Amino acid sequence: MTEESTAVTHPFLDLAPLSAAHFAAIEDRVARLLDTRQDVVIMQGEALLPLEGVIRAAAGPGTVALNVITGPYGQTFGDWLRDCGATVHDLAVPFHTAVTAAQVRETFAEHPEIDFVSLVHAEAATGNTNPVAEIGAAVRAQGALFSLDAVASVGAEPVLPDAWGVDLCVIGAQKAMGGPAGVSAVSVSERAWARMAANPRAPRRSYLSLLDWKERWVDAGRKALLHAPAQLEMLALEACVERIEAEGPATVMARHASAAAATRAGGARAGRGPAAVRPRGRGRGTGGDDPAHAARRGGLGAGRPRPRLRPHAAAGGGRRRPGPRDGPGQPLRPGRHPARGAGEPGGSGGGPVRAGSTARGPGGGPPGGGAGLAVGRGPGRP
């Protein structure tokens, strides 16, 4: 054996196989992080995999969905829902604002047939947080299934599927958790499993299939994996959760809150203005707004634009996305990303953003890259 061959002995090059028991133990740690008793499945891909998987499994031609758009991903989720044949009502608000539970309840009153709700918890492109606890109460009263994208919020904000009545909660580790992008997870309620099982269009024998994981993994006692796992990413996820457990979730979230406050203060001093750098509202993890404070800063409050509600039964093109420059005398320029500024990709100094793109940027960020005020990206990440 040569000196060159014996030098290549890094432990990552000779790992023992990741057992089903070890895989299940990592799922259990993620469940504890979310404080949930729901089934947690770790999907072997970036978070777009379960985000699309839950919609295609739970939605179909008979579904009537409320799709809340407070940032770039809401548009993508609406497109997936329409592609499934669902009737979709888009509740869109300007990207520099958060949706309120009252607006959701108003939509339910106008469309009592709604039985599915899609929402993004925290918007990486703007730093805004939607009030999931209050919205969850409205969704429970409606009796609808509740799907939540918590990819950007987990680790920086409390994420509590059980307490909030969330049926499908998708997380990724590559943002505030500071972990890998190659795996992601979804918690699934019994109501959600039942909806999927009753959907003849739910993917099966497919990489998108959650029902395959339910039948061949969860119901089988988690004894045999469906396929070879992404071993390094699974170990990185485990190390990431261990680090959060050791430091304490409250400490980790406080650090993200401090960094967010400093970023907003710096942006305000640089003249970006409250539309681009709006302080987070009252109450951790709720995204609530202090109307008096918002009115003083020119954000939410008196004169807030009424959200646009757009019903759709089939996919269509040419829809205009709301942005932080929306408002009287401030039209959004075509082909420009609403959350970018001069010199940023897709902003007034950059190139156009392709309409309807579902690709995430570096680090799992929104299409076009990580510009804007991302919620709690991990240390050293773009």
Short mmCIF file of C-alpha atoms in Angstrom, two decimals:
data_model
loop_
_atom_site.label_atom_id
_atom_site.label_comp_id
_atom_site.label_asym_id
_atom_site.label_seq_id
_atom_site.Cartn_x
_atom_site.Cartn_y
_atom_site.Cartn_z
CA MET A 1 0.00 0.00 0.00
CA THR A 2 1.49 3.33 -1.05
CA GLU A 3 1.86 6.40 1.16
CA GLU A 4 -0.60 8.23 -1.11
CA SER A 5 -3.33 5.60 -0.65
CA THR A 6 -2.92 5.36 3.13
CA ALA A 7 -3.24 9.16 3.45
CA VAL A 8 -6.86 9.08 2.25
CA THR A 9 -8.43 8.01 5.54
CA HIS A 10 -10.97 10.73 6.26
CA PRO A 11 -13.81 9.21 8.32
CA PHE A 12 -16.43 10.50 5.86
CA LEU A 13 -14.92 8.20 3.21
CA ASP A 14 -15.57 5.02 5.20
CA LEU A 15 -18.88 5.50 7.00
CA ALA A 16 -20.89 2.65 8.39
CA PRO A 17 -24.33 2.36 6.74
CA LEU A 18 -27.06 4.55 8.22
CA SER A 19 -29.46 2.08 9.80
CA ALA A 20 -33.24 2.36 9.86
CA ALA A 21 -33.08 2.73 13.64
CA HIS A 22 -30.65 5.65 13.34
CA PHE A 23 -32.83 7.27 10.66
CA ALA A 24 -35.90 6.92 12.91
CA ALA A 25 -33.98 8.38 15.87
CA ILE A 26 -33.18 11.51 13.83
CA GLU A 27 -36.86 11.83 12.91
CA ASP A 28 -37.73 11.62 16.61
CA ARG A 29 -35.30 14.44 17.42
CA VAL A 30 -36.89 16.63 14.75
CA ALA A 31 -40.31 15.84 16.22
CA ARG A 32 -39.09 16.99 19.65
CA LEU A 33 -37.76 20.20 18.10
CA LEU A 34 -41.27 20.86 16.74
CA ASP A 35 -42.93 19.68 19.97
CA THR A 36 -45.24 17.47 17.91
CA ARG A 37 -46.82 14.05 18.30
CA GLN A 38 -47.56 13.91 14.58
CA ASP A 39 -45.66 11.57 12.28
CA VAL A 40 -42.44 13.20 11.08
CA VAL A 41 -40.93 12.02 7.81
CA ILE A 42 -37.48 13.14 6.70
CA MET A 43 -37.52 13.52 2.93
CA GLN A 44 -34.35 12.90 0.96
CA GLY A 45 -34.17 16.21 -0.87
CA GLU A 46 -34.36 19.99 -0.43
CA ALA A 47 -37.58 21.38 1.04
CA LEU A 48 -39.22 21.91 -2.36
CA LEU A 49 -39.63 18.11 -2.42
CA PRO A 50 -42.07 17.88 0.54
CA LEU A 51 -43.60 21.29 -0.24
CA GLU A 52 -44.73 20.02 -3.62
CA GLY A 53 -45.38 16.53 -2.26
CA VAL A 54 -47.89 17.64 0.38
CA ILE A 55 -49.90 19.71 -2.12
CA ARG A 56 -50.04 16.99 -4.75
CA ALA A 57 -50.95 14.39 -2.11
CA ALA A 58 -53.70 16.40 -0.40
CA ALA A 59 -55.22 18.44 -3.26
CA GLY A 60 -57.25 17.42 -6.29
CA PRO A 61 -60.13 18.48 -8.54
CA GLY A 62 -62.56 18.63 -5.63
CA THR A 63 -60.32 20.81 -3.47
CA VAL A 64 -61.17 24.46 -2.83
CA ALA A 65 -58.04 26.14 -1.53
CA LEU A 66 -57.11 29.43 0.09
CA ASN A 67 -53.55 30.24 -0.97
CA VAL A 68 -52.02 33.12 0.99
CA ILE A 69 -49.37 35.07 -0.92
CA THR A 70 -47.05 37.19 1.21
CA GLY A 71 -43.89 36.47 -0.78
CA PRO A 72 -42.48 34.64 -3.81
CA TYR A 73 -43.31 31.10 -2.73
CA GLY A 74 -47.03 31.65 -2.27
CA GLN A 75 -47.38 32.12 -6.02
CA THR A 76 -45.61 28.82 -6.64
CA PHE A 77 -47.87 26.95 -4.20
CA GLY A 78 -50.92 28.38 -5.94
CA ASP A 79 -49.61 27.18 -9.29
CA TRP A 80 -49.14 23.65 -7.90
CA LEU A 81 -52.66 23.68 -6.47
CA ARG A 82 -54.14 24.75 -9.80
CA ASP A 83 -52.07 22.11 -11.56
CA CYS A 84 -53.73 19.52 -9.29
CA GLY A 85 -57.12 20.71 -10.50
CA ALA A 86 -58.05 22.59 -7.33
CA THR A 87 -60.11 25.77 -7.33
CA VAL A 88 -57.78 28.34 -5.79
CA HIS A 89 -58.53 31.66 -4.10
CA ASP A 90 -55.30 33.69 -3.81
CA LEU A 91 -55.23 36.10 -0.87
CA ALA A 92 -52.35 38.39 -1.84
CA VAL A 93 -50.96 41.23 0.26
CA PRO A 94 -47.99 43.53 -0.47
CA PHE A 95 -44.74 41.73 0.26
CA HIS A 96 -43.70 44.21 2.95
CA THR A 97 -46.76 43.31 5.03
CA ALA A 98 -48.12 40.24 6.81
CA VAL A 99 -51.57 38.73 6.37
CA THR A 100 -53.94 38.83 9.36
CA ALA A 101 -56.31 36.24 10.78
CA ALA A 102 -59.17 38.69 10.20
CA GLN A 103 -58.42 38.74 6.46
CA VAL A 104 -58.40 34.94 6.42
CA ARG A 105 -61.75 34.80 8.24
CA GLU A 106 -63.21 37.32 5.77
CA THR A 107 -62.15 35.07 2.92
CA PHE A 108 -63.76 32.05 4.60
CA ALA A 109 -66.98 34.04 4.94
CA GLU A 110 -66.90 34.87 1.22
CA HIS A 111 -66.00 31.30 0.23
CA PRO A 112 -67.33 28.89 2.87
CA GLU A 113 -66.44 25.90 0.67
CA ILE A 114 -62.69 26.35 1.29
CA ASP A 115 -61.22 23.11 2.66
CA PHE A 116 -57.45 23.62 2.23
CA VAL A 117 -55.19 26.49 3.32
CA SER A 118 -51.58 27.09 2.23
CA LEU A 119 -49.41 29.61 4.09
CA VAL A 120 -45.74 30.56 4.45
CA HIS A 121 -44.75 31.18 8.07
CA ALA A 122 -41.73 33.47 7.56
CA GLU A 123 -40.68 35.08 4.30
CA ALA A 124 -36.94 34.78 3.70
CA ALA A 125 -37.09 37.51 1.05
CA THR A 126 -38.51 40.16 3.41
CA GLY A 127 -38.06 38.97 7.00
CA ASN A 128 -41.80 39.17 7.70
CA THR A 129 -43.54 36.60 9.89
CA ASN A 130 -47.20 35.68 9.46
CA PRO A 131 -49.34 35.12 12.60
CA VAL A 132 -49.73 31.35 12.31
CA ALA A 133 -51.25 30.79 15.76
CA GLU A 134 -54.15 33.17 15.08
CA ILE A 135 -54.60 31.96 11.50
CA GLY A 136 -54.53 28.36 12.70
CA ALA A 137 -57.46 29.04 15.03
CA ALA A 138 -59.46 30.44 12.09
CA VAL A 139 -58.55 27.44 9.92
CA ARG A 140 -59.66 24.99 12.63
CA ALA A 141 -62.99 26.80 12.93
CA GLN A 142 -63.36 26.48 9.15
CA GLY A 143 -62.55 22.76 9.30
CA ALA A 144 -59.95 23.10 6.51
CA LEU A 145 -56.66 21.25 6.17
CA PHE A 146 -53.73 23.56 7.03
CA SER A 147 -50.39 23.35 5.17
CA LEU A 148 -47.47 25.48 6.42
CA ASP A 149 -44.08 26.27 4.89
CA ALA A 150 -41.84 26.77 7.93
CA VAL A 151 -38.54 26.35 6.08
CA ALA A 152 -37.25 29.85 6.84
CA SER A 153 -38.68 30.11 10.35
CA VAL A 154 -37.66 26.90 12.11
CA GLY A 155 -34.74 27.69 14.40
CA ALA A 156 -35.42 31.45 14.33
CA GLU A 157 -39.07 31.39 15.42
CA PRO A 158 -41.18 28.95 17.44
CA VAL A 159 -42.74 26.36 15.10
CA LEU A 160 -45.53 24.44 16.88
CA PRO A 161 -47.68 22.33 14.52
CA ASP A 162 -49.78 20.72 17.27
CA ALA A 163 -50.48 23.91 19.22
CA TRP A 164 -51.31 25.84 16.05
CA GLY A 165 -53.46 23.18 14.39
CA VAL A 166 -51.11 22.71 11.43
CA ASP A 167 -51.74 19.47 9.51
CA LEU A 168 -48.75 19.58 7.18
CA CYS A 169 -45.64 21.43 8.39
CA VAL A 170 -42.57 21.46 6.13
CA ILE A 171 -39.15 22.46 7.44
CA GLY A 172 -35.64 22.66 6.03
CA ALA A 173 -32.36 22.88 7.92
CA GLN A 174 -30.34 25.13 5.61
CA LYS A 175 -31.58 28.49 6.86
CA ALA A 176 -31.98 29.47 10.53
CA MET A 177 -31.00 25.98 11.73
CA GLY A 178 -27.62 26.31 10.00
CA GLY A 179 -27.75 22.76 8.66
CA PRO A 180 -27.73 20.92 5.33
CA ALA A 181 -29.92 21.69 2.31
CA GLY A 182 -30.01 18.12 1.02
CA VAL A 183 -32.69 16.78 3.36
CA SER A 184 -35.93 18.22 4.75
CA ALA A 185 -38.83 17.10 6.94
CA VAL A 186 -42.61 17.23 7.16
CA SER A 187 -44.92 16.59 10.09
CA VAL A 188 -48.25 15.02 9.06
CA SER A 189 -51.46 14.89 11.10
CA GLU A 190 -53.89 11.97 11.02
CA ARG A 191 -56.39 14.22 9.19
CA ALA A 192 -53.80 14.89 6.50
CA TRP A 193 -52.97 11.20 6.07
CA ALA A 194 -56.68 10.46 5.67
CA ARG A 195 -57.06 13.21 3.04
CA MET A 196 -54.11 11.82 1.09
CA ALA A 197 -55.38 8.25 1.24
CA ALA A 198 -58.76 9.38 -0.14
CA ASN A 199 -57.14 11.28 -3.03
CA PRO A 200 -56.90 9.06 -6.13
CA ARG A 201 -54.42 11.53 -7.66
CA ALA A 202 -51.98 11.44 -4.74
CA PRO A 203 -48.52 10.39 -6.01
CA ARG A 204 -47.62 6.75 -5.40
CA ARG A 205 -44.47 4.82 -6.29
CA SER A 206 -42.90 8.23 -6.78
CA TYR A 207 -40.15 10.30 -5.17
CA LEU A 208 -42.88 12.85 -4.38
CA SER A 209 -45.02 10.26 -2.61
CA LEU A 210 -45.73 10.76 1.07
CA LEU A 211 -48.12 7.80 1.02
CA ASP A 212 -45.20 5.51 0.13
CA TRP A 213 -43.45 6.64 3.31
CA LYS A 214 -46.66 6.21 5.29
CA GLU A 215 -47.35 2.66 4.12
CA ARG A 216 -43.84 1.28 3.74
CA TRP A 217 -42.09 3.15 6.58
CA VAL A 218 -44.40 4.59 9.24
CA ASP A 219 -47.06 1.86 9.23
CA ALA A 220 -44.40 -0.84 8.90
CA GLY A 221 -42.79 0.20 12.19
CA ARG A 222 -39.86 2.08 10.63
CA LYS A 223 -37.87 -1.14 10.23
CA ALA A 224 -36.68 -0.87 6.61
CA LEU A 225 -35.87 2.26 4.63
CA LEU A 226 -37.48 2.81 1.24
CA HIS A 227 -34.13 3.49 -0.44
CA ALA A 228 -30.54 4.38 0.36
CA PRO A 229 -30.58 7.56 2.48
CA ALA A 230 -28.52 10.70 1.90
CA GLN A 231 -26.11 9.65 4.62
CA LEU A 232 -23.91 12.71 5.00
CA GLU A 233 -26.89 15.05 4.94
CA MET A 234 -28.71 12.95 7.55
CA LEU A 235 -25.68 13.06 9.84
CA ALA A 236 -25.35 16.80 9.28
CA LEU A 237 -29.04 17.25 10.18
CA GLU A 238 -28.52 15.23 13.34
CA ALA A 239 -25.50 17.36 14.32
CA CYS A 240 -27.51 20.51 13.61
CA VAL A 241 -30.38 19.44 15.88
CA GLU A 242 -27.89 18.34 18.57
CA ARG A 243 -26.33 21.81 18.51
CA ILE A 244 -29.73 23.48 18.95
CA GLU A 245 -30.62 21.09 21.78
CA ALA A 246 -27.31 21.76 23.55
CA GLU A 247 -27.55 25.54 23.28
CA GLY A 248 -31.29 25.63 23.89
CA PRO A 249 -33.89 26.69 21.31
CA ALA A 250 -34.70 29.89 23.22
CA THR A 251 -31.06 30.96 23.12
CA VAL A 252 -30.77 30.20 19.41
CA MET A 253 -33.95 32.14 18.61
CA ALA A 254 -32.82 35.09 20.73
CA ARG A 255 -29.59 35.26 18.75
CA HIS A 256 -31.51 35.32 15.47
CA ALA A 257 -33.82 38.03 16.83
CA SER A 258 -30.81 40.14 17.81
CA ALA A 259 -29.23 39.71 14.37
CA ALA A 260 -32.53 40.59 12.67
CA ALA A 261 -32.92 43.75 14.74
CA ALA A 262 -29.35 44.83 13.93
CA THR A 263 -29.92 44.16 10.21
CA ARG A 264 -33.10 46.21 10.15
CA ALA A 265 -31.47 49.06 12.05
CA GLY A 266 -28.54 49.06 9.63
CA GLY A 267 -30.89 49.00 6.65
CA ALA A 268 -32.88 51.91 8.05
CA ARG A 269 -29.70 53.94 8.56
CA ALA A 270 -28.68 53.14 4.98
CA GLY A 271 -31.91 54.72 3.77
CA ARG A 272 -33.73 51.60 2.66
CA GLY A 273 -36.85 52.84 4.47
CA PRO A 274 -39.55 51.04 6.44
CA ALA A 275 -41.08 49.42 3.34
CA ALA A 276 -37.93 47.37 2.88
CA VAL A 277 -36.87 47.13 6.52
CA ARG A 278 -40.03 46.86 8.59
CA PRO A 279 -39.63 45.99 12.29
CA ARG A 280 -41.15 42.67 13.26
CA GLY A 281 -44.47 42.92 15.08
CA ARG A 282 -45.36 42.18 18.67
CA GLY A 283 -45.16 38.71 20.09
CA ARG A 284 -42.51 36.14 19.19
CA GLY A 285 -43.58 33.83 16.44
CA THR A 286 -46.88 35.57 15.81
CA GLY A 287 -45.95 38.21 13.25
CA GLY A 288 -48.46 40.59 14.85
CA ASP A 289 -48.16 44.31 14.23
CA ASP A 290 -48.47 47.27 16.53
CA PRO A 291 -50.73 49.52 14.40
CA ALA A 292 -49.62 52.73 16.09
CA HIS A 293 -45.95 51.93 15.63
CA ALA A 294 -46.53 50.82 12.03
CA ALA A 295 -48.46 53.99 11.20
CA ARG A 296 -45.65 56.13 12.59
CA ARG A 297 -43.14 54.32 10.37
CA GLY A 298 -45.34 54.36 7.30
CA GLY A 299 -45.89 50.59 7.32
CA LEU A 300 -49.09 48.83 8.35
CA GLY A 301 -51.94 50.76 9.91
CA ALA A 302 -54.24 53.45 8.57
CA GLY A 303 -54.55 53.45 4.83
CA ARG A 304 -53.28 49.87 4.46
CA PRO A 305 -54.05 48.57 0.95
CA ARG A 306 -56.84 46.02 0.92
CA PRO A 307 -55.48 42.62 -0.15
CA ARG A 308 -56.49 41.40 -3.56
CA LEU A 309 -58.51 38.18 -3.68
CA ARG A 310 -58.29 36.38 -7.00
CA PRO A 311 -60.25 33.18 -7.70
CA HIS A 312 -58.74 30.70 -10.13
CA ALA A 313 -59.88 27.31 -11.34
CA ALA A 314 -57.08 26.74 -13.83
CA ALA A 315 -53.53 27.92 -14.39
CA GLY A 316 -53.05 31.24 -16.08
CA GLY A 317 -50.16 33.46 -17.04
CA GLY A 318 -49.22 37.08 -16.72
CA ARG A 319 -50.22 37.50 -13.07
CA ARG A 320 -48.59 40.46 -11.39
CA ARG A 321 -46.94 39.80 -8.06
CA PRO A 322 -47.45 42.30 -5.24
CA GLY A 323 -44.33 43.94 -3.88
CA PRO A 324 -43.05 46.38 -1.26
CA ARG A 325 -43.24 49.21 -3.78
CA ASP A 326 -46.97 48.68 -4.31
CA GLY A 327 -49.15 51.64 -3.52
CA PRO A 328 -50.43 54.87 -5.10
CA GLY A 329 -47.96 56.22 -7.62
CA GLN A 330 -45.52 53.34 -7.03
CA PRO A 331 -46.09 50.70 -9.71
CA LEU A 332 -43.97 47.60 -9.77
CA ARG A 333 -41.74 47.66 -12.80
CA PRO A 334 -42.25 44.60 -15.02
CA GLY A 335 -39.59 41.91 -14.80
CA ARG A 336 -38.13 43.12 -11.51
CA HIS A 337 -38.19 41.25 -8.24
CA PRO A 338 -40.20 43.28 -5.70
CA ALA A 339 -37.86 42.62 -2.80
CA ARG A 340 -34.59 43.62 -4.54
CA GLY A 341 -32.86 46.97 -4.59
CA ALA A 342 -30.27 48.60 -6.80
CA GLY A 343 -27.27 46.43 -7.42
CA GLU A 344 -29.03 43.24 -6.26
CA PRO A 345 -29.92 40.33 -8.54
CA GLY A 346 -33.32 41.00 -10.07
CA GLY A 347 -33.53 44.51 -8.59
CA SER A 348 -33.45 47.89 -10.24
CA GLY A 349 -29.79 47.36 -10.99
CA GLY A 350 -30.06 43.67 -11.93
CA GLY A 351 -31.59 41.40 -14.51
CA PRO A 352 -35.17 40.18 -14.80
CA VAL A 353 -36.66 37.40 -12.73
CA ARG A 354 -38.44 34.71 -14.74
CA ALA A 355 -42.15 34.72 -13.93
CA GLY A 356 -43.40 31.58 -12.26
CA SER A 357 -39.93 30.21 -11.48
CA THR A 358 -39.99 27.56 -8.77
CA ALA A 359 -36.23 27.29 -8.37
CA ARG A 360 -34.69 28.32 -5.07
CA GLY A 361 -31.56 30.39 -5.04
CA PRO A 362 -28.29 29.66 -3.21
CA GLY A 363 -28.83 28.21 0.22
CA GLY A 364 -32.47 27.40 -0.54
CA GLY A 365 -33.45 31.06 -0.77
CA PRO A 366 -36.09 32.56 -3.05
CA PRO A 367 -35.73 32.56 -6.83
CA GLY A 368 -32.89 34.84 -7.91
CA GLY A 369 -30.68 34.33 -4.87
CA GLY A 370 -30.51 35.41 -1.28
CA ALA A 371 -31.03 39.15 -1.59
CA GLY A 372 -33.30 40.90 0.87
CA LEU A 373 -33.61 40.37 4.60
CA ALA A 374 -33.55 36.62 4.97
CA VAL A 375 -34.90 35.31 8.26
CA GLY A 376 -32.09 33.74 10.25
CA ARG A 377 -29.69 32.22 7.79
CA GLY A 378 -27.12 29.93 9.34
CA PRO A 379 -23.62 31.13 10.26
CA GLY A 380 -21.51 31.76 7.22
CA ARG A 381 -24.30 30.91 4.77
CA PRO A 382 -25.18 33.08 1.76
#
